Short mmCIF file of C-alpha atoms and ligand atoms in Angstrom, two decimals:
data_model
loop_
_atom_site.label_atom_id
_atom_site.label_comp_id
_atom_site.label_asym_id
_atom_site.label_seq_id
_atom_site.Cartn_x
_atom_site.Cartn_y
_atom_site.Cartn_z
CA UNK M 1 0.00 0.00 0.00
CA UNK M 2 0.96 3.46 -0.63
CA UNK M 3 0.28 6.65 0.47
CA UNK M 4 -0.82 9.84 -1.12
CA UNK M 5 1.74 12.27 -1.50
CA UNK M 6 0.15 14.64 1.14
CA UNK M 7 0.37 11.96 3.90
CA UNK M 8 3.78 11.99 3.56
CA UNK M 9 4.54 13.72 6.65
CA UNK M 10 6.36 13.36 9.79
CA UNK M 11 2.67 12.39 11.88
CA UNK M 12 2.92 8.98 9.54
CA UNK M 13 6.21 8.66 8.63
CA UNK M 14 8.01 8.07 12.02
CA UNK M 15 5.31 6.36 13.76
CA UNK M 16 5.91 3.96 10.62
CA UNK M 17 9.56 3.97 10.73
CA UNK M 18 9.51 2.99 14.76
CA UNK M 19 7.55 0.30 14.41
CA UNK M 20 9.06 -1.10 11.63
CA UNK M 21 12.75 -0.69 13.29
CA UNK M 22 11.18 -2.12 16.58
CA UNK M 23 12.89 1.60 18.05
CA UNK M 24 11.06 1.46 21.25
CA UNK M 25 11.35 -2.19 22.11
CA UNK M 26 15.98 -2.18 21.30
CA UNK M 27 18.11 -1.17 24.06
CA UNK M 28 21.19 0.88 22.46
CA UNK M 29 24.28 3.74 23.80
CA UNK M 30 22.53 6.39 25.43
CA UNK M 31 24.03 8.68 23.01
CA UNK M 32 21.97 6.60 20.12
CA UNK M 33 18.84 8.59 20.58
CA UNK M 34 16.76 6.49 17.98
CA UNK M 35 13.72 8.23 16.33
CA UNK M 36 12.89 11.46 15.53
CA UNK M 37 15.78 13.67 16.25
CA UNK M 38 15.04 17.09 14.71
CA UNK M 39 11.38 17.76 13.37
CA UNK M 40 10.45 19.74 10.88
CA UNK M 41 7.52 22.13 9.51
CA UNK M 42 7.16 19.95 6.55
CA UNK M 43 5.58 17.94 4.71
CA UNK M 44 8.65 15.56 3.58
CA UNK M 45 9.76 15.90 -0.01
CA UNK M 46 12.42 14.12 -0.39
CA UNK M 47 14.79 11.82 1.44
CA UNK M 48 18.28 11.52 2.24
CA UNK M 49 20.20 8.69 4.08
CA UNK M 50 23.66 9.24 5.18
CA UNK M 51 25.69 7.04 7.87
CA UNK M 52 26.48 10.19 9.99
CA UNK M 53 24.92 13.45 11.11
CA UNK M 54 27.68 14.37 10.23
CA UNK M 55 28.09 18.93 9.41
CA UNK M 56 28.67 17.64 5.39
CA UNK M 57 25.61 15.30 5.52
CA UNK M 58 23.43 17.93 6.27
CA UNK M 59 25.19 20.31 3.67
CA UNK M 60 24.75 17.24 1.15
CA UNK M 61 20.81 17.03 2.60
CA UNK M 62 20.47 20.98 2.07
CA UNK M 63 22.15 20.23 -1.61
CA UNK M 64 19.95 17.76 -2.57
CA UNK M 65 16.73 19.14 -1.05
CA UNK M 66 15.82 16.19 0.63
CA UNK M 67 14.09 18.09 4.06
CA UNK M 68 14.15 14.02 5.94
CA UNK M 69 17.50 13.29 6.60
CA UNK M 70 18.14 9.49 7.87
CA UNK M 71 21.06 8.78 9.35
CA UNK M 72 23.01 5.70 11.16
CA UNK M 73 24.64 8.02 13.70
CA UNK M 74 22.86 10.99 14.94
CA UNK M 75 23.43 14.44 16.39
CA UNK M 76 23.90 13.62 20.21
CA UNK M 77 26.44 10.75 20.31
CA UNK M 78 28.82 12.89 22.45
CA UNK M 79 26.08 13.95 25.17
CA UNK M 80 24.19 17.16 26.12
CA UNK M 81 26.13 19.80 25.00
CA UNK M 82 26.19 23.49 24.62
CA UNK M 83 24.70 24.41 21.02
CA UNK M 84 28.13 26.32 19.46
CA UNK M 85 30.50 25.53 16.74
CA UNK M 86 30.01 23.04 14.30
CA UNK M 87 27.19 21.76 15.99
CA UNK M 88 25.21 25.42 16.07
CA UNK M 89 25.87 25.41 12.52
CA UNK M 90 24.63 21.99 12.09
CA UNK M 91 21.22 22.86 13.42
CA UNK M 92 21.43 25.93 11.60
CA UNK M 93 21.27 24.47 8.76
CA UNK M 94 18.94 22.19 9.50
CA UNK M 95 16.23 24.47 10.71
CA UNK M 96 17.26 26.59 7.98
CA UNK M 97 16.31 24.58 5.97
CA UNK M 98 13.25 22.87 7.41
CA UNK M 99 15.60 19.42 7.49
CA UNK M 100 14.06 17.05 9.85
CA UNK M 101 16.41 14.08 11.42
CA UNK M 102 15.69 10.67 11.74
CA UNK M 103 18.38 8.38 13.46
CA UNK M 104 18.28 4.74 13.70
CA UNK M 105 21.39 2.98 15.43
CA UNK M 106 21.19 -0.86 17.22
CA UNK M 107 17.60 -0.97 15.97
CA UNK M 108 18.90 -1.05 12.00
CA UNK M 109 22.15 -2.92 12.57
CA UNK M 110 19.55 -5.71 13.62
CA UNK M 111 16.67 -5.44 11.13
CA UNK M 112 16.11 -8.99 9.57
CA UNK M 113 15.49 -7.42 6.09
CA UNK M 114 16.89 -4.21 5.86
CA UNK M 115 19.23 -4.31 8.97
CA UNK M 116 23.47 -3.65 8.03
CA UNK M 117 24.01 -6.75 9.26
CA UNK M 118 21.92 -9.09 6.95
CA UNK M 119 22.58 -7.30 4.13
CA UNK M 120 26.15 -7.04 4.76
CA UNK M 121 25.82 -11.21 4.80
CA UNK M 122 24.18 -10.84 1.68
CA UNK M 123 27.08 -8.19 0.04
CA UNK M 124 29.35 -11.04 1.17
CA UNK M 125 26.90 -13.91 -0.68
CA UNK M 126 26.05 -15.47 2.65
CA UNK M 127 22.70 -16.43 3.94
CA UNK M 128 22.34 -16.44 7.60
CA UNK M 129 21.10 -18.87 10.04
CA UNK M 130 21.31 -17.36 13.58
CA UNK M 131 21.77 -14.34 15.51
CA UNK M 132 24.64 -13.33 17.94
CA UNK M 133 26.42 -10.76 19.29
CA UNK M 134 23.53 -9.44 21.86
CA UNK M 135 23.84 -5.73 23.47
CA UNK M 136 21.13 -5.94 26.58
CA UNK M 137 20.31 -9.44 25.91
CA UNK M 138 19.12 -8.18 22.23
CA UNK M 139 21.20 -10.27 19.45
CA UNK M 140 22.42 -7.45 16.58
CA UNK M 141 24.65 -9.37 14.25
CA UNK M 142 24.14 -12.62 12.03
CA UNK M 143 25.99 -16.06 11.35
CA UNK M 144 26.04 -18.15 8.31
CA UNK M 145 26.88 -21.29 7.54
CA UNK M 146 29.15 -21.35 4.58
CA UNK M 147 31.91 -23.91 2.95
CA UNK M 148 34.00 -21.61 0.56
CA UNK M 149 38.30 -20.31 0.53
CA UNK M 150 38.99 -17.86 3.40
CA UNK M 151 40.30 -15.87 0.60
CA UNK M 152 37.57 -15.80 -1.87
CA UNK M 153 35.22 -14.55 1.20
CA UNK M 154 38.55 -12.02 1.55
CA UNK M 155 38.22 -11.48 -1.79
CA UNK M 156 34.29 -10.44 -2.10
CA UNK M 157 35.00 -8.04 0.97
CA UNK M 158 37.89 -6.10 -0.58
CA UNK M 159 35.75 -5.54 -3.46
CA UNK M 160 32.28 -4.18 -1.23
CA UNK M 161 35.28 -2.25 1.16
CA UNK M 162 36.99 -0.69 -1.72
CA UNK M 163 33.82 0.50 -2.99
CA UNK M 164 33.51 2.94 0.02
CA UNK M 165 37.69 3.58 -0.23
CA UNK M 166 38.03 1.32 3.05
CA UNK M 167 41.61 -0.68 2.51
CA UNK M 168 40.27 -4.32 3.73
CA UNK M 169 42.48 -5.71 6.41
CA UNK M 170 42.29 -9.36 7.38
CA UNK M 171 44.07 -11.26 9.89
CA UNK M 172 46.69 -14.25 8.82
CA UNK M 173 45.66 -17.45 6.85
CA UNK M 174 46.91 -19.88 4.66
CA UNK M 175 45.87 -20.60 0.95
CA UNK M 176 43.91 -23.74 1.84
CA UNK M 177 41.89 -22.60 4.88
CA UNK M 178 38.21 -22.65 4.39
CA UNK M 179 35.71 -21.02 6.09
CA UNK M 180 32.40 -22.84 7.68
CA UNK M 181 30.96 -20.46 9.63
CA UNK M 182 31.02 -17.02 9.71
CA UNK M 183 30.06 -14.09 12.64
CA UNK M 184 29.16 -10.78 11.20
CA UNK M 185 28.75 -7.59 13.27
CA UNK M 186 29.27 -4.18 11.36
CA UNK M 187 30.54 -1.05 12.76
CA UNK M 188 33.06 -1.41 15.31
CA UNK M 189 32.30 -5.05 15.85
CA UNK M 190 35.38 -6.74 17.04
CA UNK M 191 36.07 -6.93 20.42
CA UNK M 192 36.88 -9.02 23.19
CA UNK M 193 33.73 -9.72 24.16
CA UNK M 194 33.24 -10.82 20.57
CA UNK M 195 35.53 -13.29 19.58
CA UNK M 196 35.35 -14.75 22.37
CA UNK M 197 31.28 -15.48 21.89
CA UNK M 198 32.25 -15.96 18.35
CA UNK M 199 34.75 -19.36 19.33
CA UNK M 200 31.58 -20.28 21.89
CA UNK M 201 29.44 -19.76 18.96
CA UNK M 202 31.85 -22.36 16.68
CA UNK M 203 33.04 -19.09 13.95
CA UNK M 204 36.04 -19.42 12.01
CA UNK M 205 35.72 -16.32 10.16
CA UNK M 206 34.39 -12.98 12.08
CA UNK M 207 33.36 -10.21 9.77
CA UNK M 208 33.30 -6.54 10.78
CA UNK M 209 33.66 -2.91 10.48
CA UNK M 210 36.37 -2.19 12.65
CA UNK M 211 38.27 -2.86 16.04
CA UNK M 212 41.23 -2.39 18.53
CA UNK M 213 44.52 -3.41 17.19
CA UNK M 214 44.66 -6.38 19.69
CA UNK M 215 41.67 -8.08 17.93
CA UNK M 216 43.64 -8.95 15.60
CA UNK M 217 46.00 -10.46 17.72
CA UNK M 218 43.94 -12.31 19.43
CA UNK M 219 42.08 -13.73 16.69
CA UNK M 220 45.21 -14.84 15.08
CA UNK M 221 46.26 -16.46 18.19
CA UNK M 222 42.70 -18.44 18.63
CA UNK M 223 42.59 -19.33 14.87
CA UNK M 224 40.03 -17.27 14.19
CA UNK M 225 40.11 -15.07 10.93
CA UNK M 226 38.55 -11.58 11.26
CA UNK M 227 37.84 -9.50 8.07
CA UNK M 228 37.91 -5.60 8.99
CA UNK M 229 35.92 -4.07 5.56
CA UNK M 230 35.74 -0.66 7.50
CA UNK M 231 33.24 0.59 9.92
CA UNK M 232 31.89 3.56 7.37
CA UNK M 233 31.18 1.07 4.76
CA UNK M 234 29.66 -1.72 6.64
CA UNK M 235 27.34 0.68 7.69
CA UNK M 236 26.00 2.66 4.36
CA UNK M 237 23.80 -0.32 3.70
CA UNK M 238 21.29 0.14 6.19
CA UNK M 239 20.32 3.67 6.36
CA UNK M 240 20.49 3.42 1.98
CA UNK M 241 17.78 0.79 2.47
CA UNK M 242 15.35 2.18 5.29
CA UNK M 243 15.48 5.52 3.15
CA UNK M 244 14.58 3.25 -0.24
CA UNK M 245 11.35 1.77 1.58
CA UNK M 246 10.11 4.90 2.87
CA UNK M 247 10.49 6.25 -0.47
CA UNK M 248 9.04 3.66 -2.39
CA UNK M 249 5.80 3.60 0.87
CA UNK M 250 5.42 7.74 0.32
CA UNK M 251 6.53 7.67 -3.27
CA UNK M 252 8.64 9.80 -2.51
CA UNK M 253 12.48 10.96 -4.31
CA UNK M 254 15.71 9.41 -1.93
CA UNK M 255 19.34 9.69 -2.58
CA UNK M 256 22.60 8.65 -0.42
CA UNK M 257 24.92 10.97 0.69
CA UNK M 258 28.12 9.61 0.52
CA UNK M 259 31.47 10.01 2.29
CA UNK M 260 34.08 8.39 0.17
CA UNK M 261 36.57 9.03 2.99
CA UNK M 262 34.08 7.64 6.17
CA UNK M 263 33.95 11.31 7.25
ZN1 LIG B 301 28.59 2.50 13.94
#
């Protein structure tokens, strides 16, 4: 079903858009702040999706007169703060330009459809089977069960990294290893915490945006392999996908804003 270009405003819109991300129901960082973020007179007109709310986002937004701008990251990850510098111009320009904010964290890493995670699996060719990785007791990333060369997996992530600029890096392995089951959690996914739940969890391959430098040693030490493709580019899919179905529900024009260079 679709809706009349006149209903396309924030009233329907983010009601939609939480209950379809499950936003009140996911715990996430306090900084997340998922949901509306910055309203607007309106009605919507066009739609942007960016990872971060990020000053150039919002001068990309303002560019391409989209006036819903939906990002991965949004406006308050460092904490109440006085309104000055970049951020005063920030919200300049948003209310400026009538640019309403909608910012969807934990709640779209996890989304079975359009959630990074899943369709990172699917970027890589890999169906998944399971959840892991909870925050809160709420599971955000995805297994799969695969039987294919560590390096062709290596391979099919150097080409989705490169696409966003991101330099793949991948921890030791030899020409023959296979992997059987791989962990994927995007953004700054390896941790600790992580491989070890991903050895509980049976992984030889971990997939992810990022992580400290001793993840890597770590992993190599427990024969695990972990693929970093870059925490800016595991996380475009996401945010490009939530702002596709509210454009195709409100018929409505959407564009990414990119960041070739994460920032
Ligand atoms: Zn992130």
């Amino acid at each position: 079903m679709t809706f009349p270009h006149g209903d396309a405003t924030l009233s329907h819109i983010v009601p939609w858009l939480d209950d379809l991300l499950q936003t009140d129901v996911t715990p996430d960082y306090s900084g997340a702040q998922n949901g509306l973020q910055v309203e607007h007179v309106g009605p919507v007109t066009g739609v942007a999706a960016a990872v971060d709310a990020s000053l150039r986002s919002v001068e990309q937004a303002v560019a391409a007169r989209a006036n819903l701008l939906i990002v991965h990251h949004g406006l308050f990850w460092a904490g109440a703060r006085p309104v000055t510098g970049p951020l005063h111009r920030k919200m300049k320009l948003l209310l400026d330009n009538d640019i309403a904010v909608y910012s969807s964290h934990l709640p779209l890493d996890r989304h079975p459809t359009i959630g990074n995670n899943v369709l990172l699996a699917q970027e890589m060719g890999l169906m998944p089977s399971t959840l892991w990785h909870p925050y809160k007791g709420v599971p955000i990333g995805v297994v799969a069960e695969a039987d294919l060369p560590t390096a062709q997996l290596a391979e099919r992530a150097k080409v989705f990294a490169e696409r966003y600029e991101h330099h793949l890096v991948v921890t030791r392995h030899t020409p023959d290893r296979r992997s059987r089951r791989v962990a994927i959690c995007t953004g700054g996914g390896a941790s600790s915490e992580s491989i070890r739940e991903a050895l509980a969890l049976g992984a030889d391959t971990l997939i992810v945006g990022e992580g400290p430098h001793h993840t890597a040693v770590d992993a190599d030490e427990a024969g695990l392999v972990i693929m970093y493709a870059g925490h800016y580019a595991t996380e475009t899919l996401g945010v490009a996908a939530l702002a596709r179905v509210v454009s195709e529900r409100w018929q409505l024009p959407w564009s990414f804003l990119p960041a070739p260079t994460g920032l």
